[in-house]
Amino acid sequence: MENIDWGSLGFGYYKTDYNVRCYYRNGKWGELEVSSSEEITMHMAATVLHYGQAAFEGMKAFRGVDGKVRMFRPYENARRMISSAQGVMMAEPPEELFVEACKKVVKLNERFIPPYGSGASLYLRPILVGTGAQVGVHPAKEYLFMVFACPVGPYFKAGFKPVKFQIAKDYDRAAPFGTGKYKVGGNYAASLVSGERAVKEGYSNCIYLNAATHEFIDEAGAANFFGIKDNTYVTPKSTSILPSITNMSLCQIAEDLGLKVERRPIPVEELSTFEEVAACGTAAVVSPINEIVDRESGKTYKWGAEPGPVSTKLYHTLKGIQDGTIEDKHGWNVFVE
Ligand code: PLP
Ligand code: COI
């Protein structure tokens, strides 16, 4: 195993040994290729470079208490990448190709899979881009699908400690019937100015509201949002948020733990009624929030300095399923042997 101080890893790029690539040409996907290069070459008129034909995924592999390696729900990521591909008219990598590529990258970079209990994991970043040349605004005829891996620690520096978010109404991440529900590059480009400003002003990131009226909560930076009250898990319903696989899993776990689950629009003012609120995602896992400030009005919503009991239970249950210490009764894990 690689000699890394796993406990002090942050969330960022880390060079590993191999990545895998697959090219779509002449109307079909080729063979998976293994590469040790960190670089790719492509045509200067590739559609990814000017027309934004770019989608990605984020998922994790864990070394469990039994020494086995598990990927968490990769078929869901595969399906979401297909949906993103359809959203910006790219060739769709078949589910089996997607999962096989992920397994291969995990196996090839086995020495970078953090040990059980280190708090770190192996993050997989599948990418799909238009590589074919176009100058008129049209989809490419050629695509590259690739997957690389990096060992990562917590996304927010605090780890499982509450973080602060800012509500900004002067920037929108995604239009109501735009690309917000796809994991495409343009959404992240559109979030950079407000996100970096929030960081500069002392927050972890922005809470994005529905672009049409700025009345309802959409997402928490690169994560979904949930609130807890009256034994109920409440999470936004909106046409412009990414359908988070973590959130989908937490809804099921919440139900299993005897909570009610509601997916519905959440007005900003409702924040004051939640007992706990948090951001959730592959990178964010469950990140409790202890403060949300509306940048325009200065209105501040506050929660406890320590994670609340329900968020804590959800976090430990999710982590436990991922590392094999809690029964995976829904069959979410895919083993890499
Ligand atoms: N929302 C956005 C905008 C994201 O980038 C992510 C990260 O993938 C999520 C939500 C969380 O989704 P998931 O739980 O599938 O990682
Ligand atoms: C993830 O949670 O996997 C993400 O994609 C979030 C972010 C790093 C883009």
mmCIF file of C-alpha atoms and ligand atoms in Angstrom:
data_model
loop_
_atom_site.group_PDB
_atom_site.id
_atom_site.type_symbol
_atom_site.label_atom_id
_atom_site.label_comp_id
_atom_site.label_asym_id
_atom_site.label_seq_id
_atom_site.Cartn_x
_atom_site.Cartn_y
_atom_site.Cartn_z
ATOM 1 C CA MET A 1 0.000 0.000 0.000
ATOM 2 C CA GLU A 2 1.119 3.525 -0.809
ATOM 3 C CA ASN A 3 2.815 5.389 2.023
ATOM 4 C CA ILE A 4 0.339 8.254 2.429
ATOM 5 C CA ASP A 5 -0.785 10.107 5.535
ATOM 6 C CA TRP A 6 -4.398 9.109 4.766
ATOM 7 C CA GLY A 7 -5.862 11.010 7.709
ATOM 8 C CA SER A 8 -4.610 14.365 6.485
ATOM 9 C CA LEU A 9 -5.733 13.983 2.862
ATOM 10 C CA GLY A 10 -7.968 16.776 1.601
ATOM 11 C CA PHE A 11 -10.298 16.659 -1.399
ATOM 12 C CA GLY A 12 -8.180 17.303 -4.456
ATOM 13 C CA TYR A 13 -6.224 15.905 -7.346
ATOM 14 C CA TYR A 14 -3.701 13.234 -6.427
ATOM 15 C CA LYS A 15 -1.674 11.449 -9.066
ATOM 16 C CA THR A 16 -2.363 7.715 -9.205
ATOM 17 C CA ASP A 17 -0.932 5.034 -11.481
ATOM 18 C CA TYR A 18 -3.543 4.476 -14.185
ATOM 19 C CA ASN A 19 -6.672 5.812 -15.822
ATOM 20 C CA VAL A 20 -8.912 4.159 -18.415
ATOM 21 C CA ARG A 21 -10.244 5.561 -21.664
ATOM 22 C CA CYS A 22 -12.735 4.581 -24.299
ATOM 23 C CA TYR A 23 -13.358 6.347 -27.597
ATOM 24 C CA TYR A 24 -16.616 6.652 -29.501
ATOM 25 C CA ARG A 25 -15.919 6.775 -33.241
ATOM 26 C CA ASN A 26 -17.871 5.833 -36.364
ATOM 27 C CA GLY A 27 -21.016 5.417 -34.333
ATOM 28 C CA LYS A 28 -19.677 2.939 -31.769
ATOM 29 C CA TRP A 29 -17.676 2.596 -28.580
ATOM 30 C CA GLY A 30 -14.217 1.013 -28.865
ATOM 31 C CA GLU A 31 -12.288 -1.091 -26.342
ATOM 32 C CA LEU A 32 -11.342 0.148 -22.868
ATOM 33 C CA GLU A 33 -7.734 1.317 -22.925
ATOM 34 C CA VAL A 34 -5.472 1.625 -19.903
ATOM 35 C CA SER A 35 -3.197 4.655 -19.717
ATOM 36 C CA SER A 36 -0.593 5.947 -17.288
ATOM 37 C CA SER A 37 -0.540 9.393 -18.878
ATOM 38 C CA GLU A 38 -2.201 12.317 -17.142
ATOM 39 C CA GLU A 39 -2.774 14.007 -20.462
ATOM 40 C CA ILE A 40 -5.148 13.702 -23.393
ATOM 41 C CA THR A 41 -4.833 15.126 -26.882
ATOM 42 C CA MET A 42 -7.753 16.263 -28.975
ATOM 43 C CA HIS A 43 -8.734 18.372 -31.943
ATOM 44 C CA MET A 44 -8.682 22.119 -31.264
ATOM 45 C CA ALA A 45 -12.255 22.356 -32.569
ATOM 46 C CA ALA A 46 -13.509 19.597 -30.226
ATOM 47 C CA THR A 47 -16.997 20.546 -29.042
ATOM 48 C CA VAL A 48 -15.982 20.289 -25.375
ATOM 49 C CA LEU A 49 -13.657 23.245 -25.867
ATOM 50 C CA HIS A 50 -16.243 25.737 -27.096
ATOM 51 C CA TYR A 51 -19.754 24.316 -26.950
ATOM 52 C CA GLY A 52 -19.606 22.671 -23.545
ATOM 53 C CA GLN A 53 -20.240 19.042 -24.457
ATOM 54 C CA ALA A 54 -18.891 17.838 -21.131
ATOM 55 C CA ALA A 55 -20.346 15.702 -18.378
ATOM 56 C CA PHE A 56 -18.804 13.991 -15.376
ATOM 57 C CA GLU A 57 -19.600 11.786 -12.424
ATOM 58 C CA GLY A 58 -18.287 11.469 -8.891
ATOM 59 C CA MET A 59 -18.347 8.281 -6.861
ATOM 60 C CA LYS A 60 -16.287 6.528 -4.236
ATOM 61 C CA ALA A 61 -14.693 3.165 -3.522
ATOM 62 C CA PHE A 62 -14.051 2.091 0.077
ATOM 63 C CA ARG A 63 -11.944 -0.559 1.760
ATOM 64 C CA GLY A 64 -14.278 -2.221 4.216
ATOM 65 C CA VAL A 65 -13.826 -3.615 7.694
ATOM 66 C CA ASP A 66 -13.460 -7.071 6.040
ATOM 67 C CA GLY A 67 -10.700 -5.854 3.708
ATOM 68 C CA LYS A 68 -13.018 -6.020 0.679
ATOM 69 C CA VAL A 69 -13.355 -3.116 -1.710
ATOM 70 C CA ARG A 70 -16.828 -1.724 -2.379
ATOM 71 C CA MET A 71 -18.059 0.880 -4.829
ATOM 72 C CA PHE A 72 -21.213 2.667 -3.766
ATOM 73 C CA ARG A 73 -24.121 2.446 -6.255
ATOM 74 C CA PRO A 74 -22.076 2.821 -9.482
ATOM 75 C CA TYR A 75 -25.049 1.788 -11.657
ATOM 76 C CA GLU A 76 -26.859 4.908 -10.454
ATOM 77 C CA ASN A 77 -23.902 7.033 -11.561
ATOM 78 C CA ALA A 78 -23.897 5.184 -14.886
ATOM 79 C CA ARG A 79 -27.574 5.989 -15.412
ATOM 80 C CA ARG A 80 -27.052 9.603 -14.457
ATOM 81 C CA MET A 81 -24.180 9.916 -16.924
ATOM 82 C CA ILE A 82 -26.471 8.563 -19.634
ATOM 83 C CA SER A 83 -29.048 11.177 -18.676
ATOM 84 C CA SER A 84 -26.354 13.926 -18.755
ATOM 85 C CA ALA A 85 -25.203 12.661 -22.162
ATOM 86 C CA GLN A 86 -28.770 12.947 -23.461
ATOM 87 C CA GLY A 87 -29.058 16.415 -21.904
ATOM 88 C CA VAL A 88 -26.236 17.845 -24.023
ATOM 89 C CA MET A 89 -26.543 15.400 -26.962
ATOM 90 C CA MET A 90 -23.474 13.224 -26.418
ATOM 91 C CA ALA A 91 -22.956 9.528 -27.151
ATOM 92 C CA GLU A 92 -24.057 7.499 -24.104
ATOM 93 C CA PRO A 93 -21.551 5.138 -22.488
ATOM 94 C CA PRO A 94 -23.513 1.916 -21.807
ATOM 95 C CA GLU A 95 -24.050 1.087 -18.106
ATOM 96 C CA GLU A 96 -21.856 -2.012 -18.278
ATOM 97 C CA LEU A 97 -18.991 -0.109 -19.922
ATOM 98 C CA PHE A 98 -19.248 2.585 -17.258
ATOM 99 C CA VAL A 99 -19.158 0.146 -14.342
ATOM 100 C CA GLU A 100 -16.434 -1.986 -15.908
ATOM 101 C CA ALA A 101 -14.273 1.113 -16.433
ATOM 102 C CA CYS A 102 -14.763 2.126 -12.799
ATOM 103 C CA LYS A 103 -13.916 -1.351 -11.506
ATOM 104 C CA LYS A 104 -10.812 -1.443 -13.648
ATOM 105 C CA VAL A 105 -9.553 1.904 -12.383
ATOM 106 C CA VAL A 106 -10.098 0.831 -8.793
ATOM 107 C CA LYS A 107 -8.232 -2.447 -9.335
ATOM 108 C CA LEU A 108 -5.345 -0.837 -11.202
ATOM 109 C CA ASN A 109 -4.899 1.762 -8.474
ATOM 110 C CA GLU A 110 -5.386 -0.629 -5.595
ATOM 111 C CA ARG A 111 -2.408 0.739 -3.670
ATOM 112 C CA PHE A 112 -4.180 4.093 -3.423
ATOM 113 C CA ILE A 113 -7.359 2.737 -1.793
ATOM 114 C CA PRO A 114 -7.266 4.158 1.727
ATOM 115 C CA PRO A 115 -7.384 1.655 4.605
ATOM 116 C CA TYR A 116 -10.539 1.031 6.618
ATOM 117 C CA GLY A 117 -11.014 3.571 9.368
ATOM 118 C CA SER A 118 -8.767 6.243 7.836
ATOM 119 C CA GLY A 119 -11.715 8.468 6.937
ATOM 120 C CA ALA A 120 -10.427 8.639 3.362
ATOM 121 C CA SER A 121 -11.693 6.899 0.207
ATOM 122 C CA LEU A 122 -10.801 6.442 -3.441
ATOM 123 C CA TYR A 123 -12.736 9.025 -5.461
ATOM 124 C CA LEU A 124 -13.578 8.126 -9.051
ATOM 125 C CA ARG A 125 -14.091 10.793 -11.652
ATOM 126 C CA PRO A 126 -15.694 9.477 -14.848
ATOM 127 C CA ILE A 127 -15.669 12.091 -17.622
ATOM 128 C CA LEU A 128 -17.466 12.255 -20.978
ATOM 129 C CA VAL A 129 -16.517 14.912 -23.550
ATOM 130 C CA GLY A 130 -17.158 15.726 -27.182
ATOM 131 C CA THR A 131 -13.844 15.360 -28.998
ATOM 132 C CA GLY A 132 -15.089 15.596 -32.579
ATOM 133 C CA ALA A 133 -14.520 18.883 -34.428
ATOM 134 C CA GLN A 134 -17.419 21.255 -35.126
ATOM 135 C CA VAL A 135 -17.510 24.966 -35.816
ATOM 136 C CA GLY A 136 -21.237 25.311 -36.330
ATOM 137 C CA VAL A 137 -23.223 24.705 -33.135
ATOM 138 C CA HIS A 138 -23.843 20.972 -33.462
ATOM 139 C CA PRO A 139 -23.048 17.891 -31.383
ATOM 140 C CA ALA A 140 -19.735 16.159 -32.062
ATOM 141 C CA LYS A 141 -19.565 12.822 -33.825
ATOM 142 C CA GLU A 142 -16.701 11.581 -31.610
ATOM 143 C CA TYR A 143 -16.498 11.274 -27.826
ATOM 144 C CA LEU A 144 -14.033 10.302 -25.126
ATOM 145 C CA PHE A 145 -15.168 8.561 -21.964
ATOM 146 C CA MET A 146 -12.500 8.221 -19.287
ATOM 147 C CA VAL A 147 -12.185 7.494 -15.585
ATOM 148 C CA PHE A 148 -9.440 8.567 -13.224
ATOM 149 C CA ALA A 149 -9.110 8.028 -9.485
ATOM 150 C CA CYS A 150 -7.689 9.995 -6.547
ATOM 151 C CA PRO A 151 -7.526 9.146 -2.856
ATOM 152 C CA VAL A 152 -9.471 11.870 -1.036
ATOM 153 C CA GLY A 153 -10.336 13.065 2.445
ATOM 154 C CA PRO A 154 -13.254 15.301 3.482
ATOM 155 C CA TYR A 155 -14.645 17.813 0.966
ATOM 156 C CA PHE A 156 -15.136 20.542 3.542
ATOM 157 C CA LYS A 157 -12.092 21.182 5.702
ATOM 158 C CA ALA A 158 -14.192 20.741 8.820
ATOM 159 C CA GLY A 159 -14.972 17.057 8.035
ATOM 160 C CA PHE A 160 -18.081 16.023 9.966
ATOM 161 C CA LYS A 161 -18.361 19.417 11.642
ATOM 162 C CA PRO A 162 -20.982 22.030 10.823
ATOM 163 C CA VAL A 163 -20.252 24.483 8.008
ATOM 164 C CA LYS A 164 -21.686 27.860 6.974
ATOM 165 C CA PHE A 165 -23.477 28.647 3.715
ATOM 166 C CA GLN A 166 -24.480 31.901 2.056
ATOM 167 C CA ILE A 167 -27.674 32.587 0.106
ATOM 168 C CA ALA A 168 -26.871 34.662 -2.987
ATOM 169 C CA LYS A 169 -29.671 35.978 -5.176
ATOM 170 C CA ASP A 170 -27.522 37.895 -7.655
ATOM 171 C CA TYR A 171 -26.310 34.727 -9.397
ATOM 172 C CA ASP A 172 -28.183 31.615 -10.528
ATOM 173 C CA ARG A 173 -26.699 28.194 -11.050
ATOM 174 C CA ALA A 174 -29.287 26.777 -13.443
ATOM 175 C CA ALA A 175 -32.493 27.820 -15.220
ATOM 176 C CA PRO A 176 -35.789 26.096 -14.330
ATOM 177 C CA PHE A 177 -35.810 24.067 -17.550
ATOM 178 C CA GLY A 178 -32.089 24.301 -18.237
ATOM 179 C CA THR A 179 -29.309 21.825 -17.532
ATOM 180 C CA GLY A 180 -29.384 21.883 -13.719
ATOM 181 C CA LYS A 181 -30.583 18.288 -13.513
ATOM 182 C CA TYR A 182 -27.591 17.047 -15.520
ATOM 183 C CA LYS A 183 -24.031 16.756 -14.260
ATOM 184 C CA VAL A 184 -22.595 18.874 -17.057
ATOM 185 C CA GLY A 185 -19.616 21.223 -16.923
ATOM 186 C CA GLY A 186 -21.575 24.381 -17.717
ATOM 187 C CA ASN A 187 -23.476 24.222 -14.420
ATOM 188 C CA TYR A 188 -20.201 24.280 -12.514
ATOM 189 C CA ALA A 189 -18.798 27.133 -14.625
ATOM 190 C CA ALA A 190 -21.976 29.066 -13.772
ATOM 191 C CA SER A 191 -21.414 28.465 -10.057
ATOM 192 C CA LEU A 192 -17.783 29.587 -9.838
ATOM 193 C CA VAL A 193 -18.147 33.356 -9.363
ATOM 194 C CA SER A 194 -20.724 33.136 -6.582
ATOM 195 C CA GLY A 195 -19.045 30.072 -5.044
ATOM 196 C CA GLU A 196 -15.598 31.670 -4.856
ATOM 197 C CA ARG A 197 -17.102 34.885 -3.515
ATOM 198 C CA ALA A 198 -18.867 32.919 -0.781
ATOM 199 C CA VAL A 199 -15.563 31.256 0.143
ATOM 200 C CA LYS A 200 -13.802 34.640 0.224
ATOM 201 C CA GLU A 201 -16.537 35.942 2.502
ATOM 202 C CA GLY A 202 -15.998 33.085 4.951
ATOM 203 C CA TYR A 203 -18.547 30.447 3.854
ATOM 204 C CA SER A 204 -18.159 26.929 2.540
ATOM 205 C CA ASN A 205 -20.276 27.753 -0.504
ATOM 206 C CA CYS A 206 -23.631 29.138 -1.704
ATOM 207 C CA ILE A 207 -27.136 27.872 -1.290
ATOM 208 C CA TYR A 208 -28.745 28.259 -4.710
ATOM 209 C CA LEU A 209 -32.404 29.214 -4.930
ATOM 210 C CA ASN A 210 -34.840 28.469 -7.748
ATOM 211 C CA ALA A 211 -33.850 30.884 -10.495
ATOM 212 C CA ALA A 212 -37.372 31.927 -11.485
ATOM 213 C CA THR A 213 -38.482 33.471 -8.179
ATOM 214 C CA HIS A 214 -35.647 33.002 -5.639
ATOM 215 C CA GLU A 215 -38.230 31.776 -3.143
ATOM 216 C CA PHE A 216 -37.213 28.138 -2.773
ATOM 217 C CA ILE A 217 -34.031 26.244 -1.936
ATOM 218 C CA ASP A 218 -32.442 24.349 -4.813
ATOM 219 C CA GLU A 219 -28.988 23.099 -3.822
ATOM 220 C CA ALA A 220 -26.112 23.635 -1.398
ATOM 221 C CA GLY A 221 -23.104 24.258 -3.654
ATOM 222 C CA ALA A 222 -22.072 20.962 -5.232
ATOM 223 C CA ALA A 223 -24.410 19.047 -2.946
ATOM 224 C CA ASN A 224 -28.126 18.550 -2.301
ATOM 225 C CA PHE A 225 -29.866 20.000 0.735
ATOM 226 C CA PHE A 226 -32.030 18.436 3.426
ATOM 227 C CA GLY A 227 -33.693 19.639 6.596
ATOM 228 C CA ILE A 228 -35.051 17.714 9.567
ATOM 229 C CA LYS A 229 -38.104 18.575 11.661
ATOM 230 C CA ASP A 230 -40.875 16.679 13.432
ATOM 231 C CA ASN A 231 -39.240 13.326 12.652
ATOM 232 C CA THR A 232 -39.340 14.199 8.922
ATOM 233 C CA TYR A 233 -36.571 14.347 6.327
ATOM 234 C CA VAL A 234 -37.419 17.192 3.928
ATOM 235 C CA THR A 235 -35.514 17.727 0.681
ATOM 236 C CA PRO A 236 -36.217 20.055 -2.258
ATOM 237 C CA LYS A 237 -38.225 19.073 -5.307
ATOM 238 C CA SER A 238 -37.116 21.158 -8.264
ATOM 239 C CA THR A 239 -36.481 20.804 -11.992
ATOM 240 C CA SER A 240 -33.066 22.447 -11.714
ATOM 241 C CA ILE A 241 -31.198 20.355 -9.134
ATOM 242 C CA LEU A 242 -28.934 17.381 -9.653
ATOM 243 C CA PRO A 243 -30.637 14.149 -8.537
ATOM 244 C CA SER A 244 -28.105 13.222 -5.856
ATOM 245 C CA ILE A 245 -27.451 9.536 -5.307
ATOM 246 C CA THR A 246 -26.423 10.279 -1.727
ATOM 247 C CA ASN A 247 -29.705 12.103 -1.134
ATOM 248 C CA MET A 248 -31.678 9.250 -2.715
ATOM 249 C CA SER A 249 -29.863 6.850 -0.371
ATOM 250 C CA LEU A 250 -30.413 9.052 2.682
ATOM 251 C CA CYS A 251 -34.160 9.222 1.889
ATOM 252 C CA GLN A 252 -34.233 5.414 2.022
ATOM 253 C CA ILE A 253 -32.102 5.269 5.184
ATOM 254 C CA ALA A 254 -34.320 7.910 6.816
ATOM 255 C CA GLU A 255 -37.381 5.817 5.986
ATOM 256 C CA ASP A 256 -35.649 2.693 7.339
ATOM 257 C CA LEU A 257 -34.942 4.610 10.563
ATOM 258 C CA GLY A 258 -38.631 5.464 10.918
ATOM 259 C CA LEU A 259 -38.599 9.050 9.638
ATOM 260 C CA LYS A 260 -41.117 10.426 7.195
ATOM 261 C CA VAL A 261 -39.633 11.630 3.910
ATOM 262 C CA GLU A 262 -40.931 14.645 1.980
ATOM 263 C CA ARG A 263 -39.726 15.857 -1.404
ATOM 264 C CA ARG A 264 -41.274 19.247 -2.018
ATOM 265 C CA PRO A 265 -40.387 22.887 -2.602
ATOM 266 C CA ILE A 266 -38.757 24.380 0.518
ATOM 267 C CA PRO A 267 -39.356 28.133 0.943
ATOM 268 C CA VAL A 268 -36.317 29.972 2.314
ATOM 269 C CA GLU A 269 -38.295 31.207 5.348
ATOM 270 C CA GLU A 270 -38.980 27.608 6.322
ATOM 271 C CA LEU A 271 -35.292 27.379 7.306
ATOM 272 C CA SER A 272 -36.135 28.886 10.691
ATOM 273 C CA THR A 273 -38.380 25.895 11.469
ATOM 274 C CA PHE A 274 -35.841 23.095 10.843
ATOM 275 C CA GLU A 275 -34.198 21.378 13.794
ATOM 276 C CA GLU A 276 -31.219 20.343 11.625
ATOM 277 C CA VAL A 277 -30.072 21.140 8.099
ATOM 278 C CA ALA A 278 -27.271 19.657 6.017
ATOM 279 C CA ALA A 279 -25.652 19.361 2.603
ATOM 280 C CA CYS A 280 -25.261 15.882 1.130
ATOM 281 C CA GLY A 281 -23.360 14.378 -1.769
ATOM 282 C CA THR A 282 -20.595 11.967 -2.683
ATOM 283 C CA ALA A 283 -17.893 14.485 -1.827
ATOM 284 C CA ALA A 284 -19.807 16.255 0.955
ATOM 285 C CA VAL A 285 -21.196 12.948 2.404
ATOM 286 C CA VAL A 286 -23.402 14.523 5.103
ATOM 287 C CA SER A 287 -22.135 17.991 5.988
ATOM 288 C CA PRO A 288 -24.220 19.528 8.761
ATOM 289 C CA ILE A 289 -24.866 23.277 8.391
ATOM 290 C CA ASN A 290 -24.866 25.555 11.432
ATOM 291 C CA GLU A 291 -25.402 28.899 9.741
ATOM 292 C CA ILE A 292 -27.044 30.235 6.577
ATOM 293 C CA VAL A 293 -26.838 33.951 5.843
ATOM 294 C CA ASP A 294 -28.852 35.747 3.174
ATOM 295 C CA ARG A 295 -26.202 37.979 1.603
ATOM 296 C CA GLU A 296 -28.764 40.569 0.482
ATOM 297 C CA SER A 297 -30.854 41.037 3.605
ATOM 298 C CA GLY A 298 -28.340 39.866 6.182
ATOM 299 C CA LYS A 299 -31.017 37.560 7.633
ATOM 300 C CA THR A 300 -29.267 34.757 9.484
ATOM 301 C CA TYR A 301 -30.456 31.246 10.324
ATOM 302 C CA LYS A 302 -28.501 29.352 12.979
ATOM 303 C CA TRP A 303 -28.261 25.793 14.300
ATOM 304 C CA GLY A 304 -26.119 24.073 16.923
ATOM 305 C CA ALA A 305 -22.319 24.119 16.891
ATOM 306 C CA GLU A 306 -22.326 20.304 16.875
ATOM 307 C CA PRO A 307 -24.043 18.019 14.338
ATOM 308 C CA GLY A 308 -27.649 17.221 15.269
ATOM 309 C CA PRO A 309 -28.692 13.692 16.318
ATOM 310 C CA VAL A 310 -30.578 12.802 13.119
ATOM 311 C CA SER A 311 -27.814 14.020 10.773
ATOM 312 C CA THR A 312 -25.312 12.102 12.894
ATOM 313 C CA LYS A 313 -27.359 8.902 12.675
ATOM 314 C CA LEU A 314 -27.825 9.301 8.908
ATOM 315 C CA TYR A 315 -24.108 9.953 8.447
ATOM 316 C CA HIS A 316 -23.001 6.921 10.467
ATOM 317 C CA THR A 317 -25.548 4.647 8.806
ATOM 318 C CA LEU A 318 -24.474 5.688 5.306
ATOM 319 C CA LYS A 319 -20.770 5.337 6.171
ATOM 320 C CA GLY A 320 -21.435 2.003 7.856
ATOM 321 C CA ILE A 321 -23.134 0.600 4.760
ATOM 322 C CA GLN A 322 -20.237 1.827 2.631
ATOM 323 C CA ASP A 323 -17.532 0.278 4.797
ATOM 324 C CA GLY A 324 -19.323 -2.987 5.556
ATOM 325 C CA THR A 325 -20.002 -2.410 9.263
ATOM 326 C CA ILE A 326 -23.775 -2.070 8.710
ATOM 327 C CA GLU A 327 -25.830 -4.513 6.667
ATOM 328 C CA ASP A 328 -26.296 -3.390 3.065
ATOM 329 C CA LYS A 329 -29.915 -4.485 2.955
ATOM 330 C CA HIS A 330 -30.747 -2.674 -0.274
ATOM 331 C CA GLY A 331 -27.800 -4.186 -2.165
ATOM 332 C CA TRP A 332 -26.158 -0.849 -2.949
ATOM 333 C CA ASN A 333 -22.520 -1.920 -2.825
ATOM 334 C CA VAL A 334 -20.712 -3.384 -5.821
ATOM 335 C CA PHE A 335 -17.631 -5.372 -4.844
ATOM 336 C CA VAL A 336 -14.358 -5.003 -6.731
ATOM 337 C CA GLU A 337 -12.517 -8.315 -6.632
HETATM 338 N N1 PLP B 1 -25.554 18.499 -6.543
HETATM 339 C C1 PLP B 1 -24.499 18.856 -7.282
HETATM 340 C C2 PLP B 1 -24.567 20.133 -8.049
HETATM 341 C C3 PLP B 1 -23.371 18.021 -7.325
HETATM 342 O O1 PLP B 1 -22.310 18.365 -8.040
HETATM 343 C C4 PLP B 1 -23.363 16.836 -6.576
HETATM 344 C C5 PLP B 1 -22.210 15.940 -6.619
HETATM 345 O O2 PLP B 1 -22.209 14.955 -7.281
HETATM 346 C C6 PLP B 1 -24.484 16.507 -5.815
HETATM 347 C C7 PLP B 1 -25.563 17.363 -5.826
HETATM 348 C C8 PLP B 1 -24.531 15.245 -5.030
HETATM 349 O O3 PLP B 1 -24.788 14.150 -5.841
HETATM 350 P P1 PLP B 1 -24.284 12.699 -5.439
HETATM 351 O O4 PLP B 1 -24.841 12.407 -4.107
HETATM 352 O O5 PLP B 1 -24.820 11.801 -6.475
HETATM 353 O O6 PLP B 1 -22.804 12.755 -5.418
HETATM 354 C C1 COI B 2 -19.346 14.875 -5.913
HETATM 355 O O1 COI B 2 -19.877 14.948 -4.821
HETATM 356 O O2 COI B 2 -18.933 13.819 -6.402
HETATM 357 C C2 COI B 2 -19.178 16.045 -6.722
HETATM 358 O O3 COI B 2 -19.158 15.925 -7.904
HETATM 359 C C3 COI B 2 -19.048 17.310 -6.036
HETATM 360 C C4 COI B 2 -17.988 18.224 -6.570
HETATM 361 C C5 COI B 2 -16.608 17.915 -6.166
HETATM 362 C C6 COI B 2 -18.174 18.614 -7.979
#
